Short mmCIF file of C-alpha atoms and ligand atoms in Angstrom, two decimals:
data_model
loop_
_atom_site.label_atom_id
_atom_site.label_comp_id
_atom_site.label_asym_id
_atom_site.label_seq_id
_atom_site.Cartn_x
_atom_site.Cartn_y
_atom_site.Cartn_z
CA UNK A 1 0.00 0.00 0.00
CA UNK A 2 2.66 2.51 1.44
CA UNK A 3 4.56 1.38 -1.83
CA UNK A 4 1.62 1.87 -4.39
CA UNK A 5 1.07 5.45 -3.19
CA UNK A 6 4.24 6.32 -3.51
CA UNK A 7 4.96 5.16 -6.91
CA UNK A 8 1.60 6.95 -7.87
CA UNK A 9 3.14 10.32 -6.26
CA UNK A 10 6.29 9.72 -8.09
CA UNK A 11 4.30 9.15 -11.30
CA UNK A 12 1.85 12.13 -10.99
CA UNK A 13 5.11 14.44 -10.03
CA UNK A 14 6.43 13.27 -13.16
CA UNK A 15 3.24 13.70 -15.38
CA UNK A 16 3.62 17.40 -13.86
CA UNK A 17 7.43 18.04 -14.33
CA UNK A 18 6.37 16.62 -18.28
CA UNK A 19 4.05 19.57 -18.68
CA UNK A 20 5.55 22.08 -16.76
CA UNK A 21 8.60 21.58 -18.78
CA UNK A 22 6.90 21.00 -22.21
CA UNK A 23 4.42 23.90 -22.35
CA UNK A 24 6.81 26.39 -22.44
CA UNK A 25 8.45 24.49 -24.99
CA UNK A 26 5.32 23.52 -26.76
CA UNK A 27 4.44 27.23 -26.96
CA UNK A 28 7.44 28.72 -28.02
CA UNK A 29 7.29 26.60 -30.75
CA UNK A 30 4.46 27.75 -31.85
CA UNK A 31 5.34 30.96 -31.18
CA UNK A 32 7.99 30.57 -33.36
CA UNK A 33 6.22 28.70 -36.16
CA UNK A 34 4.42 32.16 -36.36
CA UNK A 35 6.16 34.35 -36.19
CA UNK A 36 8.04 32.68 -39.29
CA UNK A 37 5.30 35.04 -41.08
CA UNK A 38 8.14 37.57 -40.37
CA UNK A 39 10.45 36.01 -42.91
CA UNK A 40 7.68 35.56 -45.67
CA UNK A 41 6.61 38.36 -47.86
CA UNK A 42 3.91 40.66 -46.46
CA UNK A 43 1.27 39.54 -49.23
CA UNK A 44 -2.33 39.23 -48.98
CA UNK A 45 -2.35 34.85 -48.44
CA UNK A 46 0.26 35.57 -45.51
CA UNK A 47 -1.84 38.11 -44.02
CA UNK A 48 -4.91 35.91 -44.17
CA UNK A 49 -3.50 32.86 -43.01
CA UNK A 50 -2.13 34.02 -39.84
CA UNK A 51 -4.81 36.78 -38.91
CA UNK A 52 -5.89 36.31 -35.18
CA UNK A 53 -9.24 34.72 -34.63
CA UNK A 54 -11.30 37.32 -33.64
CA UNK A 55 -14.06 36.64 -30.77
CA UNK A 56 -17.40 37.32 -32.80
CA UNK A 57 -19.05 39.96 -30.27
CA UNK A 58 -18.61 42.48 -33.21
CA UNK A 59 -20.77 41.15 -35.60
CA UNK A 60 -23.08 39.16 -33.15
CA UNK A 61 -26.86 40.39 -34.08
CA UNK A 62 -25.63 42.50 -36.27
CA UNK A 63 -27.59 42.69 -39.40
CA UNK A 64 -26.99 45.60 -40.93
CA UNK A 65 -25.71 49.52 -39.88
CA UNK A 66 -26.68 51.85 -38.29
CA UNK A 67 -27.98 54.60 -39.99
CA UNK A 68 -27.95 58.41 -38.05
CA UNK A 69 -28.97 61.32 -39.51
CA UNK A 70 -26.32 64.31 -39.57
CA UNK A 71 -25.33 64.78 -36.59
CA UNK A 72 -23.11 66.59 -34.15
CA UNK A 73 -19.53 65.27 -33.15
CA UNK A 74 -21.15 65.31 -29.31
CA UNK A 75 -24.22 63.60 -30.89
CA UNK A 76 -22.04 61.29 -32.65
CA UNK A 77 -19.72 60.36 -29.46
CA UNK A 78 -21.30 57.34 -27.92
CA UNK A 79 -20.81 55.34 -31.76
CA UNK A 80 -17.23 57.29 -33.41
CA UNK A 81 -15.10 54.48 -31.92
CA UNK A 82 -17.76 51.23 -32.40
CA UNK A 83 -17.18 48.12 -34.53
CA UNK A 84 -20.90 48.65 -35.82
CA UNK A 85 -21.03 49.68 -38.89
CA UNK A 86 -22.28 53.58 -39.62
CA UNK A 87 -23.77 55.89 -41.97
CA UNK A 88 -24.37 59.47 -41.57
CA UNK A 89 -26.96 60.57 -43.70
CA UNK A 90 -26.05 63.97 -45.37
CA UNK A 91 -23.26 64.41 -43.69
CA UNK A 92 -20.68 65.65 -46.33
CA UNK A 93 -23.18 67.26 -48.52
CA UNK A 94 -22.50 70.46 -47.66
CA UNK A 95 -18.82 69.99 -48.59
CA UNK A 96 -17.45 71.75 -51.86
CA UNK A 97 -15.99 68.22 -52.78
CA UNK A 98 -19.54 67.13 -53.68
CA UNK A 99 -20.27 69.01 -56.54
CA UNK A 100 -16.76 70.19 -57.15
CA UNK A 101 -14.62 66.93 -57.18
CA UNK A 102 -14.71 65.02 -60.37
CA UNK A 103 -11.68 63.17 -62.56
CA UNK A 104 -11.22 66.19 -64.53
CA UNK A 105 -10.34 68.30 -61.51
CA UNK A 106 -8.34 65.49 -59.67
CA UNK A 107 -6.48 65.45 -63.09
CA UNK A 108 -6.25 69.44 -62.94
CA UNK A 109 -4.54 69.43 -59.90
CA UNK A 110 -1.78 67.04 -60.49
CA UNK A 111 -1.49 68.79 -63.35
CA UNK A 112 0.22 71.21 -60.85
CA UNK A 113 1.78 69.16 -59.03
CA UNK A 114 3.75 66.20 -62.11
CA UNK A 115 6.04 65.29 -59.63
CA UNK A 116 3.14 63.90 -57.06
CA UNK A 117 2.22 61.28 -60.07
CA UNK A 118 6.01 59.75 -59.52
CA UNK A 119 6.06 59.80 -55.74
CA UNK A 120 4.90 56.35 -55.63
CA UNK A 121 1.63 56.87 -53.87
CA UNK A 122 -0.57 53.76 -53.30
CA UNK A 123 -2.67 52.84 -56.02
CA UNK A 124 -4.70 49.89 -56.33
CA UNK A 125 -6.55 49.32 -59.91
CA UNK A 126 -8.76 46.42 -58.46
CA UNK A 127 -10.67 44.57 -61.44
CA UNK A 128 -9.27 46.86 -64.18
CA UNK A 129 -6.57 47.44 -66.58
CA UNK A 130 -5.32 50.63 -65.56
CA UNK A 131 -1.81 50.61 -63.35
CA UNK A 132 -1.26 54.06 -62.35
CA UNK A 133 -2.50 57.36 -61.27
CA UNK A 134 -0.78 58.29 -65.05
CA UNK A 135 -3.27 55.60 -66.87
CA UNK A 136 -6.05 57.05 -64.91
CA UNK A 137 -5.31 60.59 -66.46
CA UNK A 138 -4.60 59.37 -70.05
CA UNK A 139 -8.05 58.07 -70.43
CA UNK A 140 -9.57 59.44 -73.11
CA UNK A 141 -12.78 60.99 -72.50
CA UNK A 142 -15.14 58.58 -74.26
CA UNK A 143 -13.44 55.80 -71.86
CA UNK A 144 -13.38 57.64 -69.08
CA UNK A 145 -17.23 58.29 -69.22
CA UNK A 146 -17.48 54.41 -70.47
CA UNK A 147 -18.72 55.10 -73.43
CA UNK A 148 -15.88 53.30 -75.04
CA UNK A 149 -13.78 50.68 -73.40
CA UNK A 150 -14.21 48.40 -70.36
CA UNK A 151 -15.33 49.04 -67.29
CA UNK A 152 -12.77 50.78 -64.97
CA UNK A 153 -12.51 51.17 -60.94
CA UNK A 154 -9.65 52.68 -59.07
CA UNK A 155 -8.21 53.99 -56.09
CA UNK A 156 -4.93 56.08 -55.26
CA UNK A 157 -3.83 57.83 -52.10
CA UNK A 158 -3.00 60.80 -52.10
CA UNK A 159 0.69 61.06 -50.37
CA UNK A 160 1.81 63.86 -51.97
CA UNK A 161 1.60 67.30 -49.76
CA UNK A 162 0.68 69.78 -52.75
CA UNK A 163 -1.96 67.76 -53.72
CA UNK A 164 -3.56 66.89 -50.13
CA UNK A 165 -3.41 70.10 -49.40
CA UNK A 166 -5.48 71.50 -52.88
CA UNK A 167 -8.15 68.62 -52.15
CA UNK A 168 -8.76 69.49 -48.76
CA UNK A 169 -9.82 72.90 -49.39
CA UNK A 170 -12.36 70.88 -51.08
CA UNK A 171 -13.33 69.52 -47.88
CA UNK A 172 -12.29 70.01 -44.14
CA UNK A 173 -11.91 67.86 -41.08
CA UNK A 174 -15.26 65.91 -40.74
CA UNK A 175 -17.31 67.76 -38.47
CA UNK A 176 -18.39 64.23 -36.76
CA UNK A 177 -15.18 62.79 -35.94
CA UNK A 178 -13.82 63.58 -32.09
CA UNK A 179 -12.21 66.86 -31.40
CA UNK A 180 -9.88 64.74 -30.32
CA UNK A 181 -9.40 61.74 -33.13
CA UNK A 182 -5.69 61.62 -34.64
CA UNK A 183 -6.16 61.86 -37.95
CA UNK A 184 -4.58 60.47 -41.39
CA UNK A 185 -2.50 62.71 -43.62
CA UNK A 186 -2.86 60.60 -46.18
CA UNK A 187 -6.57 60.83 -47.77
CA UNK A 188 -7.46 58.23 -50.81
CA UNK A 189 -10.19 58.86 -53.44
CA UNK A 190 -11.69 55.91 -55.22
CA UNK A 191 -13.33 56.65 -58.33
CA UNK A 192 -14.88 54.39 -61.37
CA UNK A 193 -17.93 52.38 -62.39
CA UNK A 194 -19.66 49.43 -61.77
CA UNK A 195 -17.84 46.75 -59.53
CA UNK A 196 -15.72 48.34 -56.82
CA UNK A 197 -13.70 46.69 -54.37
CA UNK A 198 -14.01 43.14 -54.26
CA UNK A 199 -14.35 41.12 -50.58
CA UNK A 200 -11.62 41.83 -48.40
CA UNK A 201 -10.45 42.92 -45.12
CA UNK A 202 -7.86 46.68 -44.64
CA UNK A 203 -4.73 46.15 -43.42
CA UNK A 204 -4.52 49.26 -41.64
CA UNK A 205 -3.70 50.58 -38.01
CA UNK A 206 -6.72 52.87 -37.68
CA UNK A 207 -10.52 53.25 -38.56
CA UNK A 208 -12.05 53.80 -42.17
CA UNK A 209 -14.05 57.23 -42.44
CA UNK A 210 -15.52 57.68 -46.30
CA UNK A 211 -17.54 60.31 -47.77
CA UNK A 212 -19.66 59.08 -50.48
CA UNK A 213 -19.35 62.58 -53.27
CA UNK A 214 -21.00 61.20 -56.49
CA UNK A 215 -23.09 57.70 -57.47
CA UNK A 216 -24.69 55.29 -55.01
CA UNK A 217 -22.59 52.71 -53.74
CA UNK A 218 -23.64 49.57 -52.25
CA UNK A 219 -21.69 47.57 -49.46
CA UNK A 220 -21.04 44.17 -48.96
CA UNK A 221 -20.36 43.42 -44.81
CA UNK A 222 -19.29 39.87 -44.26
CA UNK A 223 -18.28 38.50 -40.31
CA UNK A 224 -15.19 36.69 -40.73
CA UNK A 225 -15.44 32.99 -41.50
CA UNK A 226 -14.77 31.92 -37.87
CA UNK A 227 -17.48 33.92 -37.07
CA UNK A 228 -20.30 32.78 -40.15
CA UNK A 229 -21.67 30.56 -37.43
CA UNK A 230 -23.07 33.11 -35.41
CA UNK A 231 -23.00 35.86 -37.77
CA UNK A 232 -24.17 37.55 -41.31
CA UNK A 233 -23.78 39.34 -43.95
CA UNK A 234 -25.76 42.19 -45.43
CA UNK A 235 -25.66 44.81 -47.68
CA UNK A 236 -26.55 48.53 -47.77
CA UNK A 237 -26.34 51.46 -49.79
CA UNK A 238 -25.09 54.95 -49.92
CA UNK A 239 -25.88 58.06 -51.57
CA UNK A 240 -24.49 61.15 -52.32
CA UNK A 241 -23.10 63.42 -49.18
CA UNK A 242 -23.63 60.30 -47.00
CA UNK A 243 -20.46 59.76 -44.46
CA UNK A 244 -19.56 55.70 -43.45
CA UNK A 245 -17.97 54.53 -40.96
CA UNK A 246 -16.67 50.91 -40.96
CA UNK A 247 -14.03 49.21 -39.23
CA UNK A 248 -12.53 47.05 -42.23
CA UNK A 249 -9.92 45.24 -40.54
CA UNK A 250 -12.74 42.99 -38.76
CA UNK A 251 -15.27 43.26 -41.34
CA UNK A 252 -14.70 41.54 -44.76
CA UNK A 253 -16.16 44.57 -47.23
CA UNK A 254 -16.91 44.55 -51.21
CA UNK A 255 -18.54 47.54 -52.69
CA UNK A 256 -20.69 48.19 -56.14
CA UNK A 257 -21.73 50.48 -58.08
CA UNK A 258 -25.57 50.92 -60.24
CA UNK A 259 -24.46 50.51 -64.00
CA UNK A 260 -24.36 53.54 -65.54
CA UNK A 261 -23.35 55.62 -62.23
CA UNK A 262 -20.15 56.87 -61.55
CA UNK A 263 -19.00 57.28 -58.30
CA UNK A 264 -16.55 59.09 -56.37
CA UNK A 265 -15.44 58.53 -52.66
CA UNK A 266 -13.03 59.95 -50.25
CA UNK A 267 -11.74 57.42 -47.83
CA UNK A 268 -9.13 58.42 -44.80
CA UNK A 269 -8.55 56.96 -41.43
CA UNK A 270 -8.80 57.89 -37.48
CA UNK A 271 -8.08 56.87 -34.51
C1 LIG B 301 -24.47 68.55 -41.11
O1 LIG B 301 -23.98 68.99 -39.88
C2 LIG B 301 -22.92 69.94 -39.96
C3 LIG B 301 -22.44 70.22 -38.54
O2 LIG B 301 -23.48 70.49 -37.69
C4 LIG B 301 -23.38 71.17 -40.68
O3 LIG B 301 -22.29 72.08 -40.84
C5 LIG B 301 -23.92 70.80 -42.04
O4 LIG B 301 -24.45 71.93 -42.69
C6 LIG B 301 -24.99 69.75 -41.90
N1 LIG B 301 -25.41 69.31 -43.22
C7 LIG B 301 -26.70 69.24 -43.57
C8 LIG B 301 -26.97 68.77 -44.95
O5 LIG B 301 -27.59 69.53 -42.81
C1 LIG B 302 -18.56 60.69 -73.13
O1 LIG B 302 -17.58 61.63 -73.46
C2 LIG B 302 -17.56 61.99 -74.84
C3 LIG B 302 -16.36 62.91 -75.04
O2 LIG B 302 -16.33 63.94 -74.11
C4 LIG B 302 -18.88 62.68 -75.19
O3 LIG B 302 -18.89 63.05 -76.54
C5 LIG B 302 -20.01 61.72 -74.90
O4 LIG B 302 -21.25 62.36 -75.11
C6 LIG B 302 -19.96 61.22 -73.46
N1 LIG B 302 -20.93 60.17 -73.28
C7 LIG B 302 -21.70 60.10 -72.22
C8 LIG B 302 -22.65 58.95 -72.15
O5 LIG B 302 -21.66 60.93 -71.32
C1 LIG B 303 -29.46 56.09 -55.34
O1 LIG B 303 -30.40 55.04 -55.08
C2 LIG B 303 -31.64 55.51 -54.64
C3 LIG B 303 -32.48 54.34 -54.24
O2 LIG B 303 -32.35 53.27 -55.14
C4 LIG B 303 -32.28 56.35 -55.74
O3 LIG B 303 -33.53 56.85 -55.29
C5 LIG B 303 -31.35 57.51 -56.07
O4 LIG B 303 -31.85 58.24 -57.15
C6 LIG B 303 -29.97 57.02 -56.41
N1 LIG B 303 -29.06 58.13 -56.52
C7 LIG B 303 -28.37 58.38 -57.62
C8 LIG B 303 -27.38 59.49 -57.55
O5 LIG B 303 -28.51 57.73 -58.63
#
């Protein structure tokens, strides 16, 4: 008996000293196994395959956004920092952008500014064949209005000072945003017909403010695929002047636009 017990200490102390010592060992292995995404190149697969499993409270009876009227930034408070998707009704039509901002003027400015079209600014031509801010510019008209040609959507940030600083006269500081939120210096503008950005999540540090200028745009919100269990997706629309709000690093997002419309969209970040 006094033996037995013994030997069964003996063999649950070792059982212990086993995982005490193998955990650590177990989990830096793993640690290391993925952090190995440091040596790979920072594409879109990597990104995917080793983004964290999010818990699904975000998306959790969500079924579609919430839609505010234009509002005040104390108003708007309780929802600027919120994973639930938002749209402000109105809220950027009273900016000059609206009725001002079009591919002609966009072109007009850079005109003023040749060296901002070599500075390497992000550009990302989505479905179409057009691979620079340049291409964008040396569409003819008829293509450029569609008239000709295949469908085209684009968007390119705008990194270059001069030309930051020429757009936003055409439109300030959202009025919703916290007095307080840290803005982006770089702004994008997507522009182009038909299908936008197909289904994918933002790499980014911060959250996605847009202002919808010209055409209707319809959204595509998917919960992650961990989260499709307990979650949906849904779809919404925008019009012209309406403001969104979406955080699209946890919400997989495709956007489309009516055929025949062409649509135009400012897109920064805040934190
Ligand atoms: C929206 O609200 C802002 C701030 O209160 C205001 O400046 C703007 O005129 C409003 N826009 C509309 C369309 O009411
Ligand atoms: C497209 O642009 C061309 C050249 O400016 C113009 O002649 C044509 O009427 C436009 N078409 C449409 C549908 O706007
Ligand atoms: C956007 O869609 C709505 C609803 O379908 C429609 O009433 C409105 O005219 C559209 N706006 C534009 C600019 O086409």
């Amino acid at each position: 008996m006094q033996y037995n017990s013994s030997l069964s200490m003996w063999y649950t102390f070792g059982i212990m000293a086993f995982v005490v010592l193998l955990t650590p060992i177990f989990y830096e292995t793993l640690t290391f196994l993925l952090g190995v995404k440091c040596f790979l190149p920072n594409n879109h697969l990597v990104w995917e395959a080793t983004r964290p499993i999010s818990d699904c409270g975000f998306c959790r009876n969500v079924d579609g956004p919430l839609i505010l009227k234009n509002m005040s930034r104390e108003e708007l408070a309780p929802y600027a920092y919120s994973t639930l998707p938002i749209v402000i009704k109105n809220a950027v039509s009273h900016w000059p952008a609206t009725s001002l901002l079009s591919l002609e003027m966009l072109k007009e400015i850079y005109g003023r500014y040749p060296e901002a079209l070599d500075e390497g600014c992000h550009f990302l031509n989505f479905h179409s064949d057009l691979k620079s801010i340049r291409d964008v510019f040396n569409m003819s008209p008829e293509r450029a209005n569609l008239s000709v040609g295949s469908t085209w959507y684009v968007g390119f940030s705008n990194c270059h000072l001069g030309v930051l600083e020429e757009l936003r006269k055409l439109y300030g500081r959202p009025h919703f945003l916290p007095i307080d939120a840290e803005l982006s210096n770089i702004d994008y503008v997507f522009l182009g017909y038909e299908q936008g950005a197909y289904m994918h999540l933002d790499y980014i540090h911060r959250l996605m403010w847009q202002a919808q200028l010209k055409g209707n745009k319809s959204w595509i919100l998917a919960p992650t695929p961990e989260c499709d269990h307990v979650c949906q997706s849904f779809s919404f629309y925008v019009e012209p002047g309406d403001a969104v709000l979406v955080d699209t690093r946890i919400w997989y997002h495709g956007t489309s636009i009516p055929k025949g419309q062409f649509a135009l969209t400012i897109q920064s970040e805040y934190s």
